XYZ file of C-alpha atoms in Angstrom:
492
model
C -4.043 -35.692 -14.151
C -4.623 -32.966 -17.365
C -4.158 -29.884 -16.924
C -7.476 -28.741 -17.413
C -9.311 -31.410 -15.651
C -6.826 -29.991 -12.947
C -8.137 -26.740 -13.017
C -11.610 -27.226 -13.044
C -11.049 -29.280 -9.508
C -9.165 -26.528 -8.145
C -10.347 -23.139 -9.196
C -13.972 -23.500 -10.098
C -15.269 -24.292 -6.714
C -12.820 -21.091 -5.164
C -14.725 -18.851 -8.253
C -18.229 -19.851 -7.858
C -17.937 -20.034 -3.914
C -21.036 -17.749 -3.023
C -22.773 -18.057 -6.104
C -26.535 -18.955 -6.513
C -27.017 -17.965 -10.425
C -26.063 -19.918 -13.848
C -23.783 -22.305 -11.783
C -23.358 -24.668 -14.621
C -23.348 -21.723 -17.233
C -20.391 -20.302 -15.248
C -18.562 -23.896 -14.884
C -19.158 -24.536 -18.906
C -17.865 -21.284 -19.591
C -13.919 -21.560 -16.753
C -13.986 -24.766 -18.719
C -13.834 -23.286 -22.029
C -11.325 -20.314 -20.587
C -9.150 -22.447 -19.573
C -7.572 -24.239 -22.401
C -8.238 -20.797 -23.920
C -5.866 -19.167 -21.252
C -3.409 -21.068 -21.244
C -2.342 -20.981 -25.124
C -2.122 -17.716 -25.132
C -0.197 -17.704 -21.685
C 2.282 -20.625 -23.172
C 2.646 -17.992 -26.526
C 2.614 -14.837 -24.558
C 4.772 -15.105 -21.280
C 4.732 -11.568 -20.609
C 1.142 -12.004 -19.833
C 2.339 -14.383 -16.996
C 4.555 -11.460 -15.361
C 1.758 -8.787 -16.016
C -1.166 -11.388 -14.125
C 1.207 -11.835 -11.129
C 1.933 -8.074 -10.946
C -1.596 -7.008 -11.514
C -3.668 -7.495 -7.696
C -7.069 -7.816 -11.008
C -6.079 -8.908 -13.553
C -9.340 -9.279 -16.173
C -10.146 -10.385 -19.537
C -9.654 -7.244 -21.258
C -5.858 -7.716 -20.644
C -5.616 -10.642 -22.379
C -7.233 -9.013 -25.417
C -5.224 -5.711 -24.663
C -6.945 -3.384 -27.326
C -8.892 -5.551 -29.454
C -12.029 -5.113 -27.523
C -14.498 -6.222 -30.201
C -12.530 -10.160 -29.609
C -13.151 -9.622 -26.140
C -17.323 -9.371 -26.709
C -16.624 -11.989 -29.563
C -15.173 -14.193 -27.081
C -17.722 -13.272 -24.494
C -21.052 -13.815 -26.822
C -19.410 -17.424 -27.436
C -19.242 -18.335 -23.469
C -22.045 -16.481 -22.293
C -24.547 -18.678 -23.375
C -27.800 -17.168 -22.104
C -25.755 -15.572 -18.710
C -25.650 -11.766 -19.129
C -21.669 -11.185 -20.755
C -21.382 -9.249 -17.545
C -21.509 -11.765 -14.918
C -19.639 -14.157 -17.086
C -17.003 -11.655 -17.176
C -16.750 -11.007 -13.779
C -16.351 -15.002 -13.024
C -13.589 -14.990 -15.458
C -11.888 -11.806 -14.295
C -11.805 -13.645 -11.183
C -10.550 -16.861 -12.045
C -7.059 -15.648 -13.845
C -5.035 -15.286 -10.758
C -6.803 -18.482 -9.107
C -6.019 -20.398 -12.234
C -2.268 -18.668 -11.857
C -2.172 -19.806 -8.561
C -2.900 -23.741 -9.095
C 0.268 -22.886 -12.403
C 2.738 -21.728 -9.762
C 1.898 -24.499 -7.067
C 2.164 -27.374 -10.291
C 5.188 -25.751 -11.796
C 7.388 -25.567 -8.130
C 8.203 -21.571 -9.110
C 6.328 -18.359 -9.744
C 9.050 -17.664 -12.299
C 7.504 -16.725 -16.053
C 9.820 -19.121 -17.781
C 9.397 -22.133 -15.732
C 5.620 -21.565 -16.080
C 5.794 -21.275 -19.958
C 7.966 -24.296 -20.336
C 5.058 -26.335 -17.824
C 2.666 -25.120 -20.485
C 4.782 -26.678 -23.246
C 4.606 -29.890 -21.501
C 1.229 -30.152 -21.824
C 0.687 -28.730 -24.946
C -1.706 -31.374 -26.146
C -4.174 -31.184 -22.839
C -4.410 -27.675 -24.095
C -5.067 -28.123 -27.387
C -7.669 -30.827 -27.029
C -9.213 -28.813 -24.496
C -9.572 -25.996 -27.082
C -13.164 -25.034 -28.526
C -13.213 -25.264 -32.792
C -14.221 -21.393 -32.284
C -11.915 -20.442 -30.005
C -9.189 -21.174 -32.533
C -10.768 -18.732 -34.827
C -10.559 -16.134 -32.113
C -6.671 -17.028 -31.348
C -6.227 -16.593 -34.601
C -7.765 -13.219 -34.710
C -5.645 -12.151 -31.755
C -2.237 -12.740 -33.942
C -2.247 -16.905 -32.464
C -2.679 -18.428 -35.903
C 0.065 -21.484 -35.945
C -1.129 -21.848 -32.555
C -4.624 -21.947 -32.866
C -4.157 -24.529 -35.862
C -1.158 -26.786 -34.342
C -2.887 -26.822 -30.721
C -4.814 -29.568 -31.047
C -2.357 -31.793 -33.529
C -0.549 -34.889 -32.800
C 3.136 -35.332 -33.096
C 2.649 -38.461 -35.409
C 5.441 -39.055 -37.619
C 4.842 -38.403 -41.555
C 6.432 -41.211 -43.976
C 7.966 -38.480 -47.150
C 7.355 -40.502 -50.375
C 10.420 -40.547 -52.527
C 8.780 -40.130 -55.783
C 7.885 -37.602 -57.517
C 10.147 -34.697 -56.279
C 7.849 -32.430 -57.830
C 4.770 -32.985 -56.113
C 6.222 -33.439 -53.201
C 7.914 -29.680 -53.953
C 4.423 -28.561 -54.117
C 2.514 -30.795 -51.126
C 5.486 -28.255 -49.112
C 3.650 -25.226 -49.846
C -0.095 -26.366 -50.673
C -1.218 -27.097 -47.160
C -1.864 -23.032 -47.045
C -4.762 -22.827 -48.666
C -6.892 -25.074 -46.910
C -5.756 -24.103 -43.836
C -7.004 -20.616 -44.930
C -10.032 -21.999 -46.141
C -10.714 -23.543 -42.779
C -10.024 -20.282 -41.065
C -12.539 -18.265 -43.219
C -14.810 -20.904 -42.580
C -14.722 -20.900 -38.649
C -14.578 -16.832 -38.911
C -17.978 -17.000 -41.059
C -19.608 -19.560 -38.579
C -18.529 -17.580 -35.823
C -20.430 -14.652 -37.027
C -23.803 -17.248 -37.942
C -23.692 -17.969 -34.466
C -22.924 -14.497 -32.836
C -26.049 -13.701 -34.755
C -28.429 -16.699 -33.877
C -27.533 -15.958 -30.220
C -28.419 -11.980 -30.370
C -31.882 -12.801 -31.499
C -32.054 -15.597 -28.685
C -30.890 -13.327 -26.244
C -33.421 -11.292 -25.075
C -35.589 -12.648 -22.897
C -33.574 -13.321 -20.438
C -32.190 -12.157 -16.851
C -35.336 -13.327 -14.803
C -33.602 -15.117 -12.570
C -30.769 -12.844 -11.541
C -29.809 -11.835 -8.316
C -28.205 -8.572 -7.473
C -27.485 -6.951 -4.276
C -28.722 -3.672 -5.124
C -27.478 -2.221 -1.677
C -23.930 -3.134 -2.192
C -21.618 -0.351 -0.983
C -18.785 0.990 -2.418
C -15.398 -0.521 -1.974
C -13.541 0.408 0.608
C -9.893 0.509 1.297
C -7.851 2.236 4.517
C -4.171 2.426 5.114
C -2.242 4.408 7.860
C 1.489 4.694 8.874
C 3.136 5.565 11.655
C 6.022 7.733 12.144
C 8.360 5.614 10.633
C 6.337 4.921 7.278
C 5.035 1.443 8.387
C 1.787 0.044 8.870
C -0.578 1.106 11.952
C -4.461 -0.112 10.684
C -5.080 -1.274 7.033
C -8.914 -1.921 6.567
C -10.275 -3.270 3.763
C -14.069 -4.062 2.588
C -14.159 -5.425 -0.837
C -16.924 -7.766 -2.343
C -14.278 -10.235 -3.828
C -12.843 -12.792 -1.457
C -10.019 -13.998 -4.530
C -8.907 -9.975 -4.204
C -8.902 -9.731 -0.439
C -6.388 -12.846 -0.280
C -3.688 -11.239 -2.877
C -4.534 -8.203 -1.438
C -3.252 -9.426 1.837
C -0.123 -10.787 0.725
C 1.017 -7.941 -1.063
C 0.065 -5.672 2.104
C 2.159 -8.273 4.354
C 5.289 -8.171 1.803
C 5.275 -4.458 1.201
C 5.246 -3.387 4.633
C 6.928 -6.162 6.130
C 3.834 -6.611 8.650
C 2.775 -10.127 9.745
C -0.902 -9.101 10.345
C -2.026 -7.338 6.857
C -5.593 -5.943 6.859
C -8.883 -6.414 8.876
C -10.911 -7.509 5.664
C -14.620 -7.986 4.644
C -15.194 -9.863 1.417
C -18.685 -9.993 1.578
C -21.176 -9.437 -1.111
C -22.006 -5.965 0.739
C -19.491 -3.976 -1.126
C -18.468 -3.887 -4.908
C -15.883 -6.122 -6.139
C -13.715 -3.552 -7.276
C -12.186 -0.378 -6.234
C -11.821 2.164 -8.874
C -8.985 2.149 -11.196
C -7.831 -0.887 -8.382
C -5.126 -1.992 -10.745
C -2.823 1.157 -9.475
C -3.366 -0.079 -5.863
C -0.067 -1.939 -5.617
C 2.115 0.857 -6.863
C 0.508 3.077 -4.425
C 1.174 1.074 -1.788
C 4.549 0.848 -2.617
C 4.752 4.678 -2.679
C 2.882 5.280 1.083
C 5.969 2.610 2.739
C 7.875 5.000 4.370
C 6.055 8.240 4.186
C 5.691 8.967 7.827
C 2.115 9.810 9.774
C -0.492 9.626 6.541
C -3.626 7.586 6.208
C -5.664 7.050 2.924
C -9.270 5.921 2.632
C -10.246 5.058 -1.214
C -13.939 4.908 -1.482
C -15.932 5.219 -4.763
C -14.062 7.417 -6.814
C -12.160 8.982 -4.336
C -8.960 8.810 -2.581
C -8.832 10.960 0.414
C -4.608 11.495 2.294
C -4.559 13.471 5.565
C -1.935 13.739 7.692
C -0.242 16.471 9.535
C 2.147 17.632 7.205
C 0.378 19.073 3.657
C 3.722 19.516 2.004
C 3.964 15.837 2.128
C 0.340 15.009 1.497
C 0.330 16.950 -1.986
C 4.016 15.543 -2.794
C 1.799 12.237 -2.457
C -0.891 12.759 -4.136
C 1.080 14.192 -7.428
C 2.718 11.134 -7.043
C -0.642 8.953 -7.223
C -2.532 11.347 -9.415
C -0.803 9.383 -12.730
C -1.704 5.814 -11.520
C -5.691 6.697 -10.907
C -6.884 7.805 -13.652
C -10.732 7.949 -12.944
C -10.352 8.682 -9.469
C -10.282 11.998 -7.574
C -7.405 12.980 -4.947
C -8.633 14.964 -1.843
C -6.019 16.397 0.780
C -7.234 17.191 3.227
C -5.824 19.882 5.772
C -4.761 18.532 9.293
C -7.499 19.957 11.984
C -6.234 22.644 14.304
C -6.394 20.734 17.995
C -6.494 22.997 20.724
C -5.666 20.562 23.441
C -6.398 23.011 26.643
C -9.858 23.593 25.873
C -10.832 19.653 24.865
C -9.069 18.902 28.343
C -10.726 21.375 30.126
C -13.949 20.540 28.916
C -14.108 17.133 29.221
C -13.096 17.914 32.976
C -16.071 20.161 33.493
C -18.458 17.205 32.203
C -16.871 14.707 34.389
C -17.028 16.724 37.780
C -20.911 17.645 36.622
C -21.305 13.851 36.311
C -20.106 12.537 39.169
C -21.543 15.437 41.449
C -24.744 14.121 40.521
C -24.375 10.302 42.441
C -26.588 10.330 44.918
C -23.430 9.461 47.686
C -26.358 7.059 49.207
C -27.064 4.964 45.898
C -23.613 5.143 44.452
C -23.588 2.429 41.111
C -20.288 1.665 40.211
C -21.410 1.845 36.682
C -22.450 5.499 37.036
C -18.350 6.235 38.733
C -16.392 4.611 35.793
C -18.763 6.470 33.435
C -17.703 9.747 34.764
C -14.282 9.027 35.093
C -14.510 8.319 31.230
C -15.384 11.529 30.361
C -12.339 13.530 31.497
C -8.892 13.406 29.352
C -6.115 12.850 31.460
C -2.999 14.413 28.700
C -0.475 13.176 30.361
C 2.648 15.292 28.820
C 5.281 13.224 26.277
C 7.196 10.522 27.922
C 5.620 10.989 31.525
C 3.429 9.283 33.801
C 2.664 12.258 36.666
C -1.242 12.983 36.349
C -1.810 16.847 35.433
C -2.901 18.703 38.286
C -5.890 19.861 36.505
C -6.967 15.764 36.676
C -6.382 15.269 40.661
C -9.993 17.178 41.212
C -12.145 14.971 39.713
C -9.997 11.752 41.091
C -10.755 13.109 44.432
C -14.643 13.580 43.509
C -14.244 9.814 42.446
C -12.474 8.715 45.372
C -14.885 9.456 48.030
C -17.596 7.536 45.867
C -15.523 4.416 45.555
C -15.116 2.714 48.931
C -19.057 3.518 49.249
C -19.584 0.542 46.586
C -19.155 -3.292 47.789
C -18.466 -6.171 45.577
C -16.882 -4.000 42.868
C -13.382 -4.001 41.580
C -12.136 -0.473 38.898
C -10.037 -1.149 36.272
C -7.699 1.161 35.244
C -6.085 0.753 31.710
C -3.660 2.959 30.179
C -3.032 3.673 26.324
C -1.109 5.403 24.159
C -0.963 6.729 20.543
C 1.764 4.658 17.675
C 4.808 7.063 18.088
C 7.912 5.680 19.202
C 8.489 1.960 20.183
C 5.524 -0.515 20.966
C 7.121 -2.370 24.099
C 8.411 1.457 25.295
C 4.516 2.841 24.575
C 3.478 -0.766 26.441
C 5.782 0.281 29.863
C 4.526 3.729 29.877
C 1.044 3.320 29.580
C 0.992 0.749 32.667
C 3.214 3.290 34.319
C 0.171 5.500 33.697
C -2.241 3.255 34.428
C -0.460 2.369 38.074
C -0.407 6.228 38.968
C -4.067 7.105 38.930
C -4.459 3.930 41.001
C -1.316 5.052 43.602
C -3.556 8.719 43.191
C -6.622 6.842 44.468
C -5.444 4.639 46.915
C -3.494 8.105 48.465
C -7.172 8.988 48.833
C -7.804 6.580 50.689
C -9.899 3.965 48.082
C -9.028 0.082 49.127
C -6.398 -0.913 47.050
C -7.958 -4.425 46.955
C -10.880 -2.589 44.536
C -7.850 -1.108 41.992
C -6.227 -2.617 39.336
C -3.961 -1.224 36.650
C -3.642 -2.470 32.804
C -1.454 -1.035 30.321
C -1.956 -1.894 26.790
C 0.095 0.554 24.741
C -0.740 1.393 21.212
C -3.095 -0.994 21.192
C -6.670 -0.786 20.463
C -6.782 2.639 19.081
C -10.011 4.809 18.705
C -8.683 7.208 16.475
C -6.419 7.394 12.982
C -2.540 7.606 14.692
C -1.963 9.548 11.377
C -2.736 12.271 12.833
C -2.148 14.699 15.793
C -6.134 14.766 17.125
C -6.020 10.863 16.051
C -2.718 10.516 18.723
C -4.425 13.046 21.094
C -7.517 10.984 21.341
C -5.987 7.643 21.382
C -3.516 8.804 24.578
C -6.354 7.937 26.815
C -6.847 6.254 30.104
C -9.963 4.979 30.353
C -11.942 2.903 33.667
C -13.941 -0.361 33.994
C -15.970 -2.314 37.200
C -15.788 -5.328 37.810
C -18.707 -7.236 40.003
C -16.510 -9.421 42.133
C -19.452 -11.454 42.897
C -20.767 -12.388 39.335
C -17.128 -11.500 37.713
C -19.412 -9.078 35.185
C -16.967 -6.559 33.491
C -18.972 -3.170 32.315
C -18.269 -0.121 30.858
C -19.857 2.500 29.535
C -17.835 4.875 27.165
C -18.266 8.688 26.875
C -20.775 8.330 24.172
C -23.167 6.417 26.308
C -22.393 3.107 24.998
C -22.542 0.285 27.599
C -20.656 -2.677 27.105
C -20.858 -5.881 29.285
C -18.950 -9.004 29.666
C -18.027 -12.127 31.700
């Protein structure tokens, strides 16, 4: 198949997936980029190593800093779309159309790329635009933007005359020049008929004026790797190099929880850098970074290493703000103590002859139970509000508690998995010691999964070390919960 006719099968319908405005506008004008691309990619090859380091690569970088060819270029394909939104489809096409190049050419490898190109030069140069030649040849392209679309018919020499053929050598520069001033000045005629054309339009768009900001979250444990990665960017051709960069960097088969929709921006700020900040957060031990607008914001517990970090990131975001932010002073006495004081007040308010199960779990998850590092014996200062708990229990038929143990990312998963069932299976042995049916216990440790808070830091681990209770209707097999906020939650 050509190459072109390739591309426009492949990577238009991934582009304009989700868009409702100036679909054949948009297709006319990948169409045109293509063959456009390509030369320059098949001339420049460093612009093939720059796209496939670059997580957005856009059209300026193809015009590097000759931004007047870039609205040149732009005024040509935009027909009556506004330049913007034609942009943003071809921003969004280059690694898409890089993609489909890799997959046709069997390697991601520059040279092997170029020398695909070279085979088929003439699909790009028939696929070429009479004014896009002009432009290439703006851009420092000229033999290419005049040989492109040539055929590699043999020419008979004529033996006589040795003079004029001396001088048919060297004359076929100045029409070629001629035809170059020509295309430049028609250029220009039409640039100018279109600006005049070009204002009433932009009826018809649609814009989600209540688009949020992107949003990007990272967090590492205490080795440096990857604990949560969130990310909520309006660009679903991002989100999927995005992941694989995420998944090779940290070495993490998961990647990012991600939310492409149209609800957020398609760009962070300054995203280019992202990569090479990534890079620099793998193996920097208990930080998480939220980028939002045009802000990044590091906290962790150590500062020393937050500021290290953000000197470090302050030369790759140009445009964007650092923030470190100063780990919060836990006092983990008084958050215990409290919570216990809120659970007892709870639970001595069940009427002991209309006990709900509901109402039991939901003061059970109000207390903290801190177990200390490594262990699984309940704190003494727990055991009072267990026994308050107990004596309400066995008053409930049909009903079945959960018990399920967590713990916070430090240290080894399967370890943090053993220990929090070991956890889980002491506050039942607690309650069954106080005399609460064993059939209506059941214990469930889940580790370091499911966390409620960022592991990066201490509060984060404090809060996610956490036991917390369900009831189970052993009649309609309805599990509920309601957390310490008041939230219920229900399911069969």
């Amino acid at each position: 198949m050509n190459l072109i006719s390739l591309l426009k099968e492949k990577v238009i319908p991934v582009v304009l997936k989700g868009e409702t405005t100036y679909l054949t506008e948009k297709s006319t004008a990948l169409a045109e980029f293509f063959p456009f691309l390509l030369a320059i990619l098949k001339a420049k090859p460093s612009l093939i190593s720059l796209f496939q380091n670059n997580l957005n690569p856009r059209l300026s970088d193809v015009f590097n800093t000759q931004s007047e060819l870039k609205e040149q270029y732009l005024d040509s394909v935009s027909q009556h779309v506004p330049r913007g939104e034609i942009e943003n489809v071809l921003n969004r096409s280059i690694p898409a159309t890089l993609n489909v190049l890799e997959d046709e050419a069997g390697s991601s490898d520059p040279t092997v790329i170029q020398h695909f190109l070279e085979q088929h030069h003439h699909d790009i140069g028939t696929g070429l635009a009479p004014w896009a030649r002009g432009i290439l040849a703006a851009l420092g392209f000229g033999t290419l933007a005049t040989t492109a679309n040539t055929t590699s018919q043999p020419v008979t020499p004529t033996p006589v005359q040795p003079v004029v053929e001396e001088k048919k050598k060297s004359s076929p520069w100045i029409p070629l020049i001629a035809l170059l001033i020509l295309l430049l000045l028609a250029f220009w005629l039409l640039r100018s008929c279109k600006t005049e054309e070009a204002e009433p339009v932009s009826s018809t768009v649609v814009s989600n004026t209540n688009q949020q900001p992107a949003y990007f979250q990272i967090s590492t444990d205490a080795t440096g790797g990857l604990v949560t990665c969130q990310a909520k960017i309006g660009d679903p051709n991002y989100i999927d190099i995005l992941q694989k960069e995420v998944k090779q960097i940290f070495t993490h088969v998961n990647g990012c929880g991600a939310d492409s929709s149209n609800n957020f921006n398609a760009a962070l700020v300054d995203q280019n850098a992202l990569v090479s900040v990534l890079k620099l957060l793998k193996g920097v031990p208990n930080v998480s970074m939220i980028w939002t607008g045009n802000q990044i914001t590091l906290q962790g517990a150590d500062t020393a290493t937050l500021q290290s970090l953000a000197d470090k990131i302050k030369p790759l975001v140009k445009d964007v703000q650092i923030v470190v932010e100063q780990p919060a002073i836990l006092d983990e006495n008084t958050a215990v103590n409290t919570s216990i004081d809120k659970a007892k007040q709870a639970l001595s308010q069940i009427d002991p002859n209309q006990v709900r199960p509901l109402d039991i779990a939901t003061a059970l998850n109000l207390q903290i139970i801190n177990f200390a590092s490594a262990s699984a014996e309940i704190p003494e200062v727990n055991k009072s509000v267990l026994d308050q708990a107990a004596a309400l229990i066995n008053k409930v038929p049909n009903v079945e508690l959960i018990v399920k143990g967590y713990t916070d990312a430090t240290g080894n998963a399967d370890a943090n998995k053993t220990l929090s069932q070991k956890r889980a299976k002491s506050v039942v042995d607690y309650l069954v010691s106080k005399g609460v049916d064993p059939s209506k216990l059941q214990a469930q440790g889940f580790g370091q999964a499911d966390p409620v808070a960022d592991n990066a830091t201490k509060e984060g681990q404090f809060k996610n070390r956490r036991i917390e209770f369900e009831v189970i209707n052993t009649e309609t097999g309805t599990v509920r919960k309601v957390d310490e906020q008041g939230v219920e939650e229900e399911k069969n």
